[in-house]
Coordinates of C-alpha atoms and ligand atoms in Angstrom, one line a residue:
X1 CA 122.8 48.6 121.2
X2 CA 125.3 50.4 118.5
X3 CA 125.3 54.0 120.4
X4 CA 125.3 57.0 117.4
X5 CA 126.3 59.3 120.1
X6 CA 126.9 58.8 123.8
X7 CA 127.6 62.2 125.9
X8 CA 128.6 61.0 128.9
X9 CA 129.3 62.6 132.3
X10 CA 127.6 65.3 132.3
X11 CA 124.5 66.4 135.6
X12 CA 121.1 65.9 133.6
X13 CA 118.1 68.2 134.2
X14 CA 115.0 67.9 133.6
X15 CA 111.2 68.9 134.7
X16 CA 111.1 67.1 136.5
X17 CA 114.4 66.2 138.1
X18 CA 118.7 66.2 138.9
X19 CA 120.3 63.6 138.5
X20 CA 124.5 61.9 136.5
X21 CA 124.0 59.8 134.3
X22 CA 124.8 59.2 130.5
X23 CA 122.8 59.3 127.3
X24 CA 122.5 57.2 124.7
X25 CA 121.8 58.3 120.8
X26 CA 120.7 56.0 117.8
X27 CA 119.8 57.9 114.9
X28 CA 117.6 60.8 116.4
X29 CA 117.0 59.8 119.4
X30 CA 117.1 59.3 122.6
X31 CA 117.6 55.5 122.7
X32 CA 118.9 54.9 127.0
X33 CA 119.6 57.5 129.3
X34 CA 121.4 55.1 132.4
X35 CA 124.1 55.8 134.9
X36 CA 128.0 56.9 133.7
X37 CA 129.9 53.6 132.6
X38 CA 127.1 51.2 131.6
X39 CA 126.7 52.3 128.4
X40 CA 129.0 51.4 125.6
X41 CA 130.0 52.6 122.5
X42 CA 132.0 51.7 120.0
X43 CA 135.0 53.0 117.7
X44 CA 132.6 54.4 115.7
X45 CA 130.3 56.3 118.9
X46 CA 130.7 60.1 118.6
X47 CA 131.4 61.1 122.3
X48 CA 131.1 63.9 123.9
X49 CA 132.3 64.5 127.2
X50 CA 129.3 66.6 129.4
X51 CA 132.2 66.9 132.7
X52 CA 131.1 68.7 134.7
X53 CA 128.3 70.5 132.5
X54 CA 125.3 70.7 132.6
X55 CA 123.8 68.7 129.1
X56 CA 118.8 69.6 128.7
X57 CA 116.7 69.1 126.7
X58 CA 117.0 71.7 124.0
X59 CA 115.0 74.5 124.4
X60 CA 112.3 75.4 122.3
X61 CA 110.8 79.0 121.8
X62 CA 107.4 79.3 121.2
X63 CA 107.7 83.1 119.8
X64 CA 109.6 83.6 116.7
X65 CA 109.1 86.3 114.0
X66 CA 111.6 85.3 111.0
X67 CA 111.9 87.1 107.9
X68 CA 108.6 89.6 108.4
X69 CA 107.1 91.7 106.2
X70 CA 106.3 94.2 108.9
X71 CA 107.2 98.3 109.8
X72 CA 107.3 98.7 106.0
X73 CA 110.2 96.4 106.7
X74 CA 111.1 92.7 107.5
X75 CA 112.9 91.7 110.4
X76 CA 117.2 91.2 109.5
X77 CA 116.9 87.0 111.0
X78 CA 115.4 85.3 109.4
X79 CA 114.9 81.3 108.1
X80 CA 118.5 81.0 108.6
X81 CA 119.7 82.9 110.8
X82 CA 117.8 83.1 113.6
X83 CA 118.2 78.8 113.8
X84 CA 121.9 79.8 113.6
X85 CA 121.4 81.8 116.7
X86 CA 118.6 79.9 118.5
X87 CA 121.4 76.5 118.1
X88 CA 124.4 79.3 119.8
X89 CA 121.8 80.1 122.5
X90 CA 121.0 76.4 123.3
X91 CA 117.3 76.3 121.2
X92 CA 116.0 73.5 119.7
X93 CA 113.8 74.5 118.5
X94 CA 111.6 77.6 116.9
X95 CA 107.7 78.5 116.3
X96 CA 107.0 81.9 114.3
X97 CA 103.6 83.0 113.2
X98 CA 102.5 82.3 110.2
X99 CA 99.9 85.2 108.5
X100 CA 98.0 85.8 106.6
X101 CA 96.2 89.2 104.7
X102 CA 92.3 89.8 104.7
X103 CA 91.8 88.1 101.6
X104 CA 94.5 84.9 102.0
X105 CA 93.6 81.8 103.7
X106 CA 95.1 79.9 107.0
X107 CA 96.5 77.7 104.1
X108 CA 97.4 81.0 102.1
X109 CA 99.7 81.3 105.1
X110 CA 101.3 77.7 105.8
X111 CA 102.1 77.8 102.3
X112 CA 103.6 80.9 101.8
X113 CA 105.5 79.8 106.2
X114 CA 107.5 76.6 104.3
X115 CA 108.4 78.3 100.4
X116 CA 110.5 81.2 103.1
X117 CA 111.7 79.1 105.3
X118 CA 112.2 75.0 102.7
X119 CA 116.0 73.8 103.4
X120 CA 117.3 77.0 105.3
X121 CA 117.4 75.8 109.1
X122 CA 119.4 74.4 111.9
X123 CA 116.4 73.8 113.8
X124 CA 113.8 72.3 114.2
X125 CA 111.0 74.7 113.1
X126 CA 106.6 75.4 113.2
X127 CA 104.6 78.6 113.6
X128 CA 101.6 79.5 114.6
X129 CA 98.5 80.6 112.5
X130 CA 96.7 83.6 112.2
X131 CA 93.7 85.3 112.3
X132 CA 93.1 87.6 110.0
X133 CA 89.8 87.6 108.8
X134 CA 86.6 85.9 110.1
X135 CA 86.0 84.4 106.9
X136 CA 89.1 82.7 108.4
X137 CA 87.8 80.4 112.2
X138 CA 85.8 78.3 109.7
X139 CA 89.1 77.1 108.4
X140 CA 90.6 75.9 111.2
X141 CA 90.0 72.0 111.5
X142 CA 92.0 72.0 107.8
X143 CA 94.7 73.4 109.5
X144 CA 94.7 71.3 113.0
X145 CA 94.5 68.1 110.4
X146 CA 98.2 69.1 108.9
X147 CA 99.9 69.5 112.8
X148 CA 99.2 73.3 112.6
X149 CA 96.8 73.4 116.5
X150 CA 97.7 76.7 117.2
X151 CA 95.9 80.1 115.6
X152 CA 97.0 83.3 116.7
X153 CA 95.0 87.3 117.0
X154 CA 97.0 91.1 116.8
X155 CA 93.9 93.3 119.4
X156 CA 96.2 95.4 117.8
X157 CA 98.0 96.3 114.1
X158 CA 95.6 97.6 112.1
X159 CA 97.7 99.5 109.5
X160 CA 99.0 95.2 109.1
X161 CA 95.6 94.3 108.7
X162 CA 96.5 92.2 111.3
X163 CA 93.9 93.1 113.7
X164 CA 90.9 91.2 115.4
X165 CA 87.7 93.1 116.8
X166 CA 85.5 91.5 120.1
X167 CA 83.3 90.6 117.5
X168 CA 86.4 87.8 115.5
X169 CA 88.2 87.1 119.1
X170 CA 85.6 85.7 120.7
X171 CA 84.2 83.9 117.7
X172 CA 88.0 82.7 117.5
X173 CA 87.2 81.9 121.2
X174 CA 83.8 79.5 120.6
X175 CA 85.7 77.3 117.5
X176 CA 89.0 76.9 119.6
X177 CA 87.3 75.3 122.4
X178 CA 85.0 73.6 120.1
X179 CA 88.3 72.1 118.2
X180 CA 90.7 71.6 121.4
X181 CA 92.8 74.4 119.6
X182 CA 94.6 77.3 121.7
X183 CA 94.7 81.0 121.1
X184 CA 97.5 82.8 121.3
X185 CA 96.5 87.1 121.8
X186 CA 98.7 89.9 121.3
X187 CA 97.3 92.1 124.4
X188 CA 97.0 95.6 123.5
X189 CA 94.3 97.9 124.1
X190 CA 94.2 99.5 120.0
X191 CA 91.6 101.7 121.1
X192 CA 93.3 103.0 124.5
X193 CA 96.1 103.2 121.9
X194 CA 95.2 104.9 119.4
X195 CA 94.3 108.2 121.8
X196 CA 96.9 108.7 123.9
X197 CA 99.1 107.5 120.3
X198 CA 97.2 111.3 118.9
X199 CA 98.2 113.0 122.2
X200 CA 101.6 113.0 122.4
X201 CA 101.7 112.7 117.5
X202 CA 102.8 115.7 117.0
X203 CA 106.7 117.7 116.3
X204 CA 106.6 119.3 119.1
X205 CA 105.8 116.3 122.7
X206 CA 108.5 114.9 119.6
X207 CA 111.6 116.8 119.9
X208 CA 111.2 117.1 123.4
X209 CA 110.3 113.2 124.6
X210 CA 111.4 110.9 121.8
X211 CA 111.4 107.7 122.2
X212 CA 110.5 107.5 125.5
X213 CA 107.0 108.5 123.9
X214 CA 106.9 105.0 122.7
X215 CA 106.2 104.1 126.6
X216 CA 104.6 107.5 127.6
X217 CA 101.6 106.0 125.8
X218 CA 101.7 102.8 126.6
X219 CA 100.8 102.3 129.7
X220 CA 100.7 99.1 132.2
X221 CA 96.8 99.0 131.7
X222 CA 96.6 99.6 127.6
X223 CA 98.0 96.0 128.9
X224 CA 96.0 95.2 131.4
X225 CA 92.9 96.0 129.7
X226 CA 93.6 94.2 127.1
X227 CA 94.3 90.9 129.0
X228 CA 91.4 91.3 131.5
X229 CA 88.9 91.4 128.2
X230 CA 90.4 89.1 126.8
X231 CA 89.7 86.8 130.3
X232 CA 86.4 87.4 129.3
X233 CA 85.1 86.6 126.3
X234 CA 87.9 83.1 127.4
X235 CA 84.8 82.4 130.5
X236 CA 82.4 82.8 128.7
X237 CA 83.0 80.8 125.9
X238 CA 85.8 78.4 127.1
X239 CA 88.2 78.3 124.3
X240 CA 91.3 78.2 125.7
X241 CA 93.7 81.0 125.9
X242 CA 97.5 82.1 126.5
X243 CA 97.9 85.4 126.7
X244 CA 101.9 86.4 124.4
X245 CA 105.4 88.2 125.2
X246 CA 103.1 89.0 129.1
X247 CA 105.1 93.2 130.5
X248 CA 103.1 93.4 133.0
X249 CA 102.9 93.1 137.1
X250 CA 99.2 93.6 136.4
X251 CA 99.0 91.0 133.1
X252 CA 100.0 88.2 136.3
X253 CA 97.9 89.4 138.7
X254 CA 94.6 89.3 136.4
X255 CA 96.0 85.7 135.1
X256 CA 96.3 84.5 138.2
X257 CA 92.9 85.7 139.7
X258 CA 90.9 83.7 136.0
X259 CA 93.1 80.4 136.8
X260 CA 92.0 80.4 140.6
X261 CA 88.2 80.8 139.2
X262 CA 89.1 78.2 136.4
X263 CA 89.7 79.4 133.7
X264 CA 91.5 78.4 131.0
X265 CA 94.2 80.7 130.4
X266 CA 97.5 80.0 130.6
X267 CA 100.6 83.1 130.0
X268 CA 104.1 83.8 128.0
X269 CA 106.6 86.6 129.2
X270 CA 109.9 87.5 127.4
X271 CA 113.3 87.7 128.2
X272 CA 113.5 91.7 127.3
X273 CA 110.9 92.0 130.0
X274 CA 112.5 89.9 132.9
X275 CA 115.5 92.4 132.8
X276 CA 115.4 95.2 130.6
X277 CA 113.2 98.5 132.0
X278 CA 111.6 101.6 130.7
X279 CA 115.0 103.4 131.6
X280 CA 116.2 102.2 128.4
X281 CA 114.5 105.3 125.9
X282 CA 116.3 108.0 128.2
X283 CA 119.2 106.9 125.9
X284 CA 120.1 108.4 122.8
X285 CA 120.3 104.7 121.0
X286 CA 116.6 105.0 123.1
X287 CA 115.0 103.9 120.0
X288 CA 116.7 100.9 119.5
X289 CA 113.8 98.8 121.8
X290 CA 110.7 99.5 120.7
X291 CA 109.4 96.9 120.9
X292 CA 105.4 95.7 121.1
X293 CA 104.2 95.8 123.9
X294 CA 107.2 98.0 125.7
X295 CA 110.2 96.6 128.2
X296 CA 108.2 97.6 131.9
X297 CA 109.0 99.0 135.1
X298 CA 111.9 97.6 137.9
X299 CA 108.8 96.0 139.6
X300 CA 107.2 94.6 136.9
X301 CA 109.9 92.7 136.6
X302 CA 110.1 91.7 139.8
X303 CA 106.3 90.6 139.8
X304 CA 107.3 88.3 136.4
X305 CA 110.0 86.5 138.0
X306 CA 108.2 85.5 140.9
X307 CA 104.6 84.5 138.5
X308 CA 107.9 82.1 137.1
X309 CA 109.5 80.8 140.5
X310 CA 105.4 79.9 140.6
X311 CA 105.1 78.0 137.1
X312 CA 101.1 79.0 137.0
X313 CA 101.0 82.4 137.0
X314 CA 103.4 82.8 133.8
X315 CA 104.4 79.3 131.9
X316 CA 106.5 79.8 129.0
X317 CA 109.6 82.1 128.2
X318 CA 109.7 82.3 124.6
X319 CA 111.8 85.7 123.6
X320 CA 109.8 87.4 120.8
X321 CA 112.6 87.5 119.1
X322 CA 111.5 90.4 115.5
X323 CA 115.5 91.4 114.8
X324 CA 115.8 94.8 112.8
X325 CA 119.3 96.1 112.6
X326 CA 120.6 100.1 113.9
X327 CA 119.8 100.5 110.3
X328 CA 116.5 99.8 110.1
X329 CA 115.6 100.8 113.1
X330 CA 117.1 104.4 111.4
X331 CA 113.4 104.3 109.4
X332 CA 111.8 107.1 113.0
X333 CA 114.5 109.4 111.9
X334 CA 112.6 112.9 110.0
X335 CA 115.4 114.4 108.4
X336 CA 113.9 117.6 108.3
X337 CA 112.1 118.0 111.3
X338 CA 115.0 116.7 112.8
X339 CA 113.6 114.6 116.2
X340 CA 112.6 111.2 115.9
X341 CA 108.4 109.7 115.3
X342 CA 108.6 107.3 117.6
X343 CA 105.4 105.7 115.3
X344 CA 108.1 104.5 113.2
X345 CA 110.1 102.6 114.8
X346 CA 110.3 98.6 113.2
X347 CA 109.5 97.3 116.4
X348 CA 111.2 94.2 117.4
X349 CA 113.8 92.7 119.6
X350 CA 116.5 91.0 118.4
X351 CA 116.7 87.8 121.2
X352 CA 117.2 84.1 119.9
X353 CA 121.5 84.2 120.9
X354 CA 119.8 85.2 124.3
X355 CA 116.4 83.3 125.8
X356 CA 118.4 80.4 128.0
X357 CA 121.9 82.1 128.8
X358 CA 119.1 84.3 130.7
X359 CA 116.9 83.2 132.6
X360 CA 120.4 80.7 133.7
X361 CA 122.1 84.3 134.7
X362 CA 119.1 86.5 135.7
X363 CA 116.9 82.9 136.7
X364 CA 119.2 80.5 138.4
X365 CA 122.5 82.3 139.2
X366 CA 120.5 84.5 141.3
X367 CA 118.3 82.4 142.6
X368 CA 114.6 83.2 141.3
X369 CA 114.6 79.9 140.3
X370 CA 115.6 75.6 140.1
X371 CA 117.6 74.4 137.2
X372 CA 114.1 72.2 136.5
X373 CA 112.3 75.6 136.5
X374 CA 114.6 76.8 133.4
X375 CA 113.7 73.3 132.0
X376 CA 109.9 73.2 132.7
X377 CA 110.0 77.3 131.6
X378 CA 112.0 77.3 128.2
X379 CA 111.7 72.9 127.4
X380 CA 108.8 70.9 128.4
X381 CA 105.5 73.6 129.3
X382 CA 106.8 74.5 125.2
X383 CA 106.3 70.7 124.1
X384 CA 103.4 70.2 126.7
X385 CA 101.8 73.1 125.4
X386 CA 102.9 73.7 122.1
X387 CA 101.8 70.3 120.8
X388 CA 105.0 69.1 120.7
X389 CA 105.8 66.7 124.5
X390 CA 105.6 63.5 122.3
X391 CA 108.6 64.8 120.7
X392 CA 110.0 67.0 122.2
X393 CA 111.4 68.6 125.9
X394 CA 112.4 66.3 127.8
X395 CA 115.3 63.9 128.2
X396 CA 113.9 60.1 127.4
X397 CA 114.6 57.7 125.4
X398 CA 112.3 57.8 122.7
X399 CA 112.9 61.5 122.0
X400 CA 114.1 63.5 119.7
X401 CA 118.0 63.3 120.6
X402 CA 117.6 67.1 121.1
X403 CA 120.1 68.5 123.6
X404 CA 121.8 71.0 125.4
X405 CA 125.2 71.5 127.3
X406 CA 126.3 73.9 128.6
X407 CA 129.1 75.0 131.2
X408 CA 128.2 76.5 134.9
X409 CA 131.5 77.7 134.6
X410 CA 131.5 79.8 131.7
X411 CA 130.3 84.0 131.5
X412 CA 130.9 85.7 128.9
X413 CA 130.0 89.6 128.0
X414 CA 127.9 90.9 125.6
X415 CA 129.0 91.7 121.8
X416 CA 126.5 91.8 118.7
X417 CA 129.3 90.9 116.6
X418 CA 129.7 87.4 119.3
X419 CA 126.0 86.6 117.9
X420 CA 124.5 84.9 115.1
X421 CA 121.9 87.4 114.4
X422 CA 122.1 89.5 111.6
X423 CA 121.0 92.3 114.3
X424 CA 124.5 95.1 114.5
X425 CA 123.4 96.6 118.3
X426 CA 121.4 94.1 121.3
X427 CA 119.3 95.1 123.2
X428 CA 122.0 93.0 126.5
X429 CA 125.3 94.2 124.9
X430 CA 127.5 94.6 127.8
X431 CA 125.5 92.5 130.2
X432 CA 127.6 88.6 131.5
X433 CA 125.8 86.0 130.5
X434 CA 126.5 82.5 131.6
X435 CA 124.6 79.7 129.6
X436 CA 125.5 79.5 125.7
X437 CA 125.7 76.1 124.8
X438 CA 128.8 74.4 124.1
X439 CA 127.9 71.7 122.4
X440 CA 123.6 71.9 120.9
X441 CA 122.7 68.7 119.2
X442 CA 119.3 69.4 116.3
X443 CA 117.8 65.4 116.6
X444 CA 120.9 63.6 117.1
X445 CA 123.3 65.8 114.9
X446 CA 125.8 68.6 116.7
X447 CA 124.7 71.4 115.3
X448 CA 127.8 73.5 117.8
X449 CA 130.3 72.1 119.1
X450 CA 132.6 73.8 121.7
X451 CA 130.4 76.9 121.1
X452 CA 131.2 76.8 117.8
X453 CA 127.9 76.5 114.7
X454 CA 128.6 73.9 112.8
X455 CA 125.3 72.4 111.6
X456 CA 124.2 72.8 107.5
X457 CA 121.1 75.2 106.7
X458 CA 118.4 72.3 105.8
X459 CA 118.6 70.1 108.6
X460 CA 116.0 71.1 110.3
X461 CA 112.5 70.6 110.1
X462 CA 109.3 71.5 110.7
X463 CA 107.1 69.8 113.0
X464 CA 104.0 68.3 112.8
X465 CA 102.0 69.5 116.5
X466 CA 99.4 67.8 118.7
X467 CA 97.0 69.9 120.3
X468 CA 97.7 71.3 123.0
X469 CA 97.6 68.1 125.5
X470 CA 96.1 66.2 122.7
X471 CA 97.6 62.5 122.2
X472 CA 99.8 62.3 119.1
Ligands
URP501 O1 107.7 94.3 118.8 C1 107.3 93.3 119.1 N1 106.7 92.3 119.5 N2 107.3 92.4 117.1 C2 107.7 91.1 116.6 C3 105.3 91.7 116.5 C4 104.5 91.9 117.1 O2 103.8 92.2 118.3 O3 104.6 89.8 118.8
ZN502 ZN1 103.0 90.9 119.7
ZN503 ZN1 105.2 88.5 118.4

């Protein structure tokens, strides 16, 4: 069989095993995985020598916000720059969130996101559809038919017009159950949050505490109460629930307990919750680190790593990439008052460049998890839970040739000017990380070669998905 590309001599890692093998690629797919030396190349075959390298399925970041209008500005990594950062970090598929306004339809959201992404991305992409009004719930089947089986609701963000209340959440979960779909949920308790913010939102408090108020107004129970309530609605309706960006140890406990009762609840965490703690808000530039939910304590970090070790309590690592430049983050500054208003900081962090490197360095190298668990958390579970496992998340004949090669002997110090994100700062600046991609292939085409991003905008395609766990 003629091969277009042969990745030879590498150590291959899937979610279940690690082995030495060569990988044969024809067109966009893997056609053979065999012992070293068994696959024949021709003079036209591109050879990628992966001797001494780790070879894994391309990672899937199931939670990004590219060019999102949010907090009075637009997130700076768009469908061109976000995917470049993804590829450099070994991510070959990103899943965004298409968010309609309350008077738009789910189809409008899908069409708007199609228009803003077309022809730009070097990696494959998809989106979850956000539900922002109760009348949109009946449009769920129409979205599933178009390969969009995962939906999103936000318990907060009333000012953006995105928020759901309990009735909407309950009704959505009923529909999710009926149509065998999945609801992703931003779980923070809105009324409690409003109260805690209102108490602190005074010039005196803001002058005194600065960006620390972002954390002070979001104690752990803001997330825990919301997760607990959502679990109750999932239990009552049988609708599959997936808690996004879980940041607290309490959240992991609640998910574990609910799962042991048979409640259909899953959770993801993000890289920021695995390495950063709330001491960042005491820095002079602490406001840069504001995201929702905010990073928590060292104890939460340790509990989340344990949850990843278990492989059940937290099934996926993502980034919630929503990047803003220093200039955008400076919107919090009240020039006349001479203080920062914590309620005006654009919320979100860059993360795509560093997702795999953080899990690799802080997880695998630090001894928390194996390379197979890394693949499970960053590739296989995202594919399986988001309806992509017929094509992505594994290295086997018939799968898309989405492949990431990393050099286990390589480590570099994070510097924003050496990353692909358009943010001119990085939350992980100064950290020493391994696990950046030396080669990234998207459906057989190299988009990173020898650590350089070489992909052509428009190579990435929208990928249709199937109901989680369902058949193509
Ligand atoms: O701070 C964040 N996470 N920004 C993006 C919106 C969201 O809540 O995911
Ligand atoms: Zn969120
Ligand atoms: Zn998000």
